[in-house]
XYZ file of C-alpha atoms in Angstrom:
141
model
C 0.173 0.126 -0.063
C 3.042 2.275 0.766
C 4.300 1.889 -2.921
C 1.145 3.813 -4.095
C 1.679 6.568 -1.780
C 5.055 6.749 -2.986
C 4.415 6.685 -6.689
C 1.798 9.585 -6.008
C 4.643 11.434 -4.123
C 7.110 11.170 -7.148
C 4.206 12.176 -9.485
C 3.746 15.324 -7.332
C 7.688 16.126 -7.706
C 7.446 15.661 -11.155
C 4.781 18.304 -11.513
C 6.844 20.696 -9.455
C 4.991 20.274 -6.422
C 5.969 18.861 -2.840
C 6.582 15.210 -2.756
C 3.820 13.858 -0.406
C 1.627 11.039 -1.413
C -1.438 9.272 0.188
C -3.723 6.543 -0.773
C -6.952 5.455 0.857
C -7.394 1.702 1.009
C -9.925 -0.680 2.281
C -8.716 -2.889 5.169
C -8.763 -5.854 2.344
C -6.264 -3.639 0.502
C -8.639 -2.309 -2.395
C -7.519 1.077 -3.565
C -10.262 3.568 -3.297
C -8.283 6.562 -4.079
C -4.955 8.065 -4.226
C -3.611 11.419 -4.620
C -0.600 13.755 -3.828
C 0.120 17.290 -2.500
C -0.928 19.740 -5.223
C -0.760 22.859 -3.496
C 1.649 24.367 -5.796
C 0.407 22.974 -9.158
C -3.290 24.186 -8.327
C -2.571 27.098 -6.516
C -4.838 25.736 -3.701
C -3.686 25.621 -0.352
C -5.914 22.770 0.929
C -4.744 19.894 -1.650
C -2.683 17.877 0.722
C -1.703 14.601 -0.358
C -4.510 13.036 2.232
C -7.274 15.353 1.256
C -6.726 14.755 -2.546
C -6.656 10.974 -1.995
C -9.794 11.372 0.186
C -11.528 13.301 -2.559
C -10.660 10.841 -5.119
C -12.150 8.273 -3.269
C -15.685 9.235 -3.466
C -18.199 9.060 -1.040
C -18.349 6.401 1.573
C -20.894 4.939 4.362
C -18.421 3.625 6.506
C -14.872 5.286 6.820
C -14.132 3.305 9.982
C -13.085 0.151 7.848
C -10.569 2.288 5.749
C -6.904 3.001 6.184
C -5.054 6.170 5.148
C -1.533 5.577 3.881
C 0.551 8.601 3.893
C 4.321 9.077 2.974
C 4.478 11.600 5.886
C 2.815 12.131 9.190
C -0.398 13.861 8.394
C -0.522 17.780 9.467
C -3.030 18.891 11.813
C -5.413 19.748 8.664
C -5.116 16.065 7.512
C -5.150 14.512 10.868
C -8.487 16.482 11.467
C -9.659 15.041 8.104
C -9.130 11.338 9.480
C -10.736 12.401 12.891
C -14.045 14.114 11.206
C -14.710 10.861 9.187
C -13.639 8.114 11.607
C -10.956 6.831 9.247
C -9.949 3.513 11.212
C -6.383 3.529 10.465
C -3.321 5.601 9.093
C -0.170 3.987 7.843
C 2.549 6.603 7.840
C 5.854 6.169 5.612
C 7.843 8.610 8.005
C 7.475 10.887 10.786
C 11.116 11.978 11.446
C 11.151 14.771 8.676
C 7.713 16.108 10.222
C 5.754 14.884 13.401
C 2.337 15.917 12.561
C -0.958 15.068 14.578
C -0.710 11.023 14.586
C -0.277 11.164 18.333
C -3.397 12.998 18.811
C -5.240 10.538 16.514
C -3.712 7.482 18.218
C -5.009 8.952 21.895
C -8.395 9.147 20.039
C -8.210 5.554 19.122
C -7.178 5.527 15.742
C -4.898 2.768 14.622
C -1.397 4.403 13.641
C 1.383 2.593 12.115
C 4.568 4.282 11.574
C 6.955 2.670 9.081
C 10.188 4.487 9.107
C 10.690 4.103 5.449
C 13.829 5.403 4.052
C 12.661 6.130 0.661
C 10.015 8.558 1.971
C 12.446 10.058 4.604
C 15.161 10.624 1.396
C 12.619 11.972 -1.064
C 11.032 14.799 1.082
C 14.503 15.281 2.812
C 16.002 16.150 -0.680
C 13.228 18.246 -1.752
C 13.551 20.478 1.446
C 17.233 20.783 1.048
C 16.477 21.971 -2.555
C 13.430 23.953 -1.941
C 13.087 24.998 1.688
C 11.078 28.005 0.727
C 8.367 25.696 -0.645
C 8.395 23.604 2.424
C 7.948 26.236 4.786
C 5.015 27.474 3.010
C 3.582 24.014 3.146
C 4.277 23.402 6.578
C 3.248 27.106 7.837
C 6.244 28.236 8.968
């Protein structure tokens, strides 16, 4: 499942955006929707990877049975989306570059799995080194 999110992150980077990707799956592994951070490409501050994947998944009656997979710990905005719609689990590629709201989600009963994936860390780390201004804008610094 993480491979889908990494593919999305790489697509975002190729488009000139921030390399963060996400995908929403059923617990059985069926892909419902995937997306990437498109804040730069669409000139829209609300299009984070998780929101893009969520929107592309369409409406569901039961989000508790879904898993959000993301290359980076979700920010407070995306953590709020997980909470608002009661998404049951979040799989995180890495949380060393940015430690978002996943502890809060865990405290609320959301299953959290942090993979500490080197590819995710390297992809975003290289981007931050090369484009610190875009990263600081994205992260709100």
